[in-house]
PDB file of C-alpha atoms in Angstrom:
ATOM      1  CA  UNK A   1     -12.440  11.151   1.470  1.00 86.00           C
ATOM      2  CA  UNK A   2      -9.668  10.464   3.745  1.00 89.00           C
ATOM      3  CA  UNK A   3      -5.891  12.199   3.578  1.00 93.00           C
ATOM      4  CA  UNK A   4      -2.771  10.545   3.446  1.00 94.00           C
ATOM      5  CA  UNK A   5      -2.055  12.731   6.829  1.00 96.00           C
ATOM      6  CA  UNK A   6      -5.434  11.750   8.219  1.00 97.00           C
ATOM      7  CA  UNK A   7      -4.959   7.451   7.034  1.00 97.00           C
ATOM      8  CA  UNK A   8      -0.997   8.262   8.814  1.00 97.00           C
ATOM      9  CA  UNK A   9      -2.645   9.894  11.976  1.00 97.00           C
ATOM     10  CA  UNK A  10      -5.179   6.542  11.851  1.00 97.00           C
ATOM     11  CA  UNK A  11      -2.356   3.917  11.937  1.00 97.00           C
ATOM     12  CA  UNK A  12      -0.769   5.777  14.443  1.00 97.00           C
ATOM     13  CA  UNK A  13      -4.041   5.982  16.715  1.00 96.00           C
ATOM     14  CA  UNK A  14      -4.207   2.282  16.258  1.00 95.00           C
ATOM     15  CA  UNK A  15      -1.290   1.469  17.877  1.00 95.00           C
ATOM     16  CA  UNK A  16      -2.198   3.094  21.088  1.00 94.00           C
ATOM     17  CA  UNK A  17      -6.183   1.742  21.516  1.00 92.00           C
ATOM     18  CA  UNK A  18      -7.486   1.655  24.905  1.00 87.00           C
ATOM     19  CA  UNK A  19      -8.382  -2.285  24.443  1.00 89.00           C
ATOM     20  CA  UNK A  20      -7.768  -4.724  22.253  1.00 92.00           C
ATOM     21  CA  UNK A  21     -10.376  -5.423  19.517  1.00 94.00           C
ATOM     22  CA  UNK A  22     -11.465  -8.520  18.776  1.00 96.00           C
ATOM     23  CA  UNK A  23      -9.647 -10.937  15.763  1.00 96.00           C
ATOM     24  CA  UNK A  24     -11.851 -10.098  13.664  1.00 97.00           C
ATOM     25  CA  UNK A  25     -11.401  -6.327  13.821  1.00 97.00           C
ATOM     26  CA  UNK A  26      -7.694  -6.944  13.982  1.00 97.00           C
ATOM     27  CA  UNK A  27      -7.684  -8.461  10.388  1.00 98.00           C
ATOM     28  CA  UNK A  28     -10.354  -6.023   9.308  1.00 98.00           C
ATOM     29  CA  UNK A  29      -7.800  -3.214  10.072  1.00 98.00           C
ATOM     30  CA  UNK A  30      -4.986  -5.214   8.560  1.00 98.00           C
ATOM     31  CA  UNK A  31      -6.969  -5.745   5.538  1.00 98.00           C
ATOM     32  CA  UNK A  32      -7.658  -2.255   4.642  1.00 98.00           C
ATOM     33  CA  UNK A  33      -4.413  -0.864   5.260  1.00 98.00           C
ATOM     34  CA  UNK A  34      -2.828  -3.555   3.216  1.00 98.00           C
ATOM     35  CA  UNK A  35      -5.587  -2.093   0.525  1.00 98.00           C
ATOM     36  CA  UNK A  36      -4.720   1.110   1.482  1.00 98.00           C
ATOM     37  CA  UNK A  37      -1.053   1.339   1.129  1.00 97.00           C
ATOM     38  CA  UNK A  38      -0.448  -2.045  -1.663  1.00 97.00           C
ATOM     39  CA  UNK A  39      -3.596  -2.422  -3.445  1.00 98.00           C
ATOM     40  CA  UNK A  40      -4.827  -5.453  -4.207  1.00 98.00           C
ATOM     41  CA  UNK A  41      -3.566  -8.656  -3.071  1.00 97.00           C
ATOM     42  CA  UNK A  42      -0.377 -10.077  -4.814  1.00 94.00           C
ATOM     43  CA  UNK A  43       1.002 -13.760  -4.883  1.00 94.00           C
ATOM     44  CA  UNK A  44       0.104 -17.204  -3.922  1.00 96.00           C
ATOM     45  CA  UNK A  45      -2.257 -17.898  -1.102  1.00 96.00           C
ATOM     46  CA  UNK A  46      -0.537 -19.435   1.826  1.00 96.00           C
ATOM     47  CA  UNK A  47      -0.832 -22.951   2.784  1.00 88.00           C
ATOM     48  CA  UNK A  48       0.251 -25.675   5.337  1.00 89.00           C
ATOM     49  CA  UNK A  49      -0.633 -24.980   8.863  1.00 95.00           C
ATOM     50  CA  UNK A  50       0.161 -21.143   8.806  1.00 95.00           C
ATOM     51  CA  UNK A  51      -3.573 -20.051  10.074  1.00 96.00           C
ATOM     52  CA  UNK A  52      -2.719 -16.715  10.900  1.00 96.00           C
ATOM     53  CA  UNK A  53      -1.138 -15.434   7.373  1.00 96.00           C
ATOM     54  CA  UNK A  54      -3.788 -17.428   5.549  1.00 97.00           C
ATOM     55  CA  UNK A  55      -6.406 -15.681   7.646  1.00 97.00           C
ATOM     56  CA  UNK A  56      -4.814 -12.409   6.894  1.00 97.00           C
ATOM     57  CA  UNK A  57      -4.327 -13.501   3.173  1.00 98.00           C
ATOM     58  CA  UNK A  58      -7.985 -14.171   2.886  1.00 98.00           C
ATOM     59  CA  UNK A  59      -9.367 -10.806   4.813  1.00 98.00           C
ATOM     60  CA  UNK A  60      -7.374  -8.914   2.373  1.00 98.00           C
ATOM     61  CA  UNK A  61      -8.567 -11.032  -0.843  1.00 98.00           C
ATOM     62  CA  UNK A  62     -12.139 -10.430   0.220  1.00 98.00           C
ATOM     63  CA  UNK A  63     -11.072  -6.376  -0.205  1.00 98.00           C
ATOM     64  CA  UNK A  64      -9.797  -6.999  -4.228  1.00 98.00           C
ATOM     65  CA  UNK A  65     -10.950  -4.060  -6.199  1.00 98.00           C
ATOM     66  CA  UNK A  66     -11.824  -1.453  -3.740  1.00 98.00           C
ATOM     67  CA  UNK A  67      -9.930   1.245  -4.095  1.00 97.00           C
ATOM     68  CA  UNK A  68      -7.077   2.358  -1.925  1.00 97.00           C
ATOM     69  CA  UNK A  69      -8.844   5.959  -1.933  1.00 97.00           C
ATOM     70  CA  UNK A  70     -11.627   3.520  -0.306  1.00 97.00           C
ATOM     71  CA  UNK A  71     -10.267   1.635   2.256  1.00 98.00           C
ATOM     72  CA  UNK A  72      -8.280   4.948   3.398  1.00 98.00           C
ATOM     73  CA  UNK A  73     -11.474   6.151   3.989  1.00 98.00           C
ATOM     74  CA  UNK A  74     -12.841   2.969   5.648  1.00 98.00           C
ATOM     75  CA  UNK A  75      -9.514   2.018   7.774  1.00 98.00           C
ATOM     76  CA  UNK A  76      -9.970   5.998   9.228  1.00 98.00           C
ATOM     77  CA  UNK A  77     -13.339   5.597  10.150  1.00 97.00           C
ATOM     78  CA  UNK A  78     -13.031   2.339  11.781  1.00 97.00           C
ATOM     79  CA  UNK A  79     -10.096   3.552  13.881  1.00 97.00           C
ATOM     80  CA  UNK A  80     -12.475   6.156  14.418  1.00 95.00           C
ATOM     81  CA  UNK A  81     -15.640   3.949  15.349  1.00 95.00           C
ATOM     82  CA  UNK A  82     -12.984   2.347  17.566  1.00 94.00           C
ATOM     83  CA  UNK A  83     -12.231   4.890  20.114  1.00 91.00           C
ATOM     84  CA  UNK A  84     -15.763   6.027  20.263  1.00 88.00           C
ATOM     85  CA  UNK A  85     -17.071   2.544  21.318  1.00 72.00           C
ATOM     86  CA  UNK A  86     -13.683   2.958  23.908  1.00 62.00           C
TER      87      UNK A  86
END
């Protein structure tokens, strides 16, 4: 299982990756730090012609009840897989 320290060192790391990923990474890592840090998803779904928060609405709805112990341990180990594949 993933540390707070070692999550903390994670979001730092992603800041500063070589290359961008791809969108779909992107809102992966959004997604499980929003599970990591807030749990599960609160409020209303977005609407209208806001795309990009409804896409990052839905990638973190797909994540409801994992466990933010989980998606520490996920959102570390995708940074991770991240630099490796660098």
């Amino acid at each position: 299982m993933a540390t707070q320290e070692e999550f903390e060192a994670a979001a730092q790391r992603a800041q500063q990756l070589p290359s961008k990923p791809s969108n779909t990474v992107l809102l992966q890592l959004y997604a499980l730090y929003k599970q990591a840090t807030e749990g599960d998803v609160q409020g209303d779904r977005p609407g209208g012609f806001d795309f990009k928060a409804i896409a990052k609405y839905d990638a973190w709805a797909n994540l409801n009840g994992k466990s933010q112990d989980d998606a520490r341990q996920e959102y570390v180990a995708l940074v991770d897989s991240l630099f490796q594949g660098a």
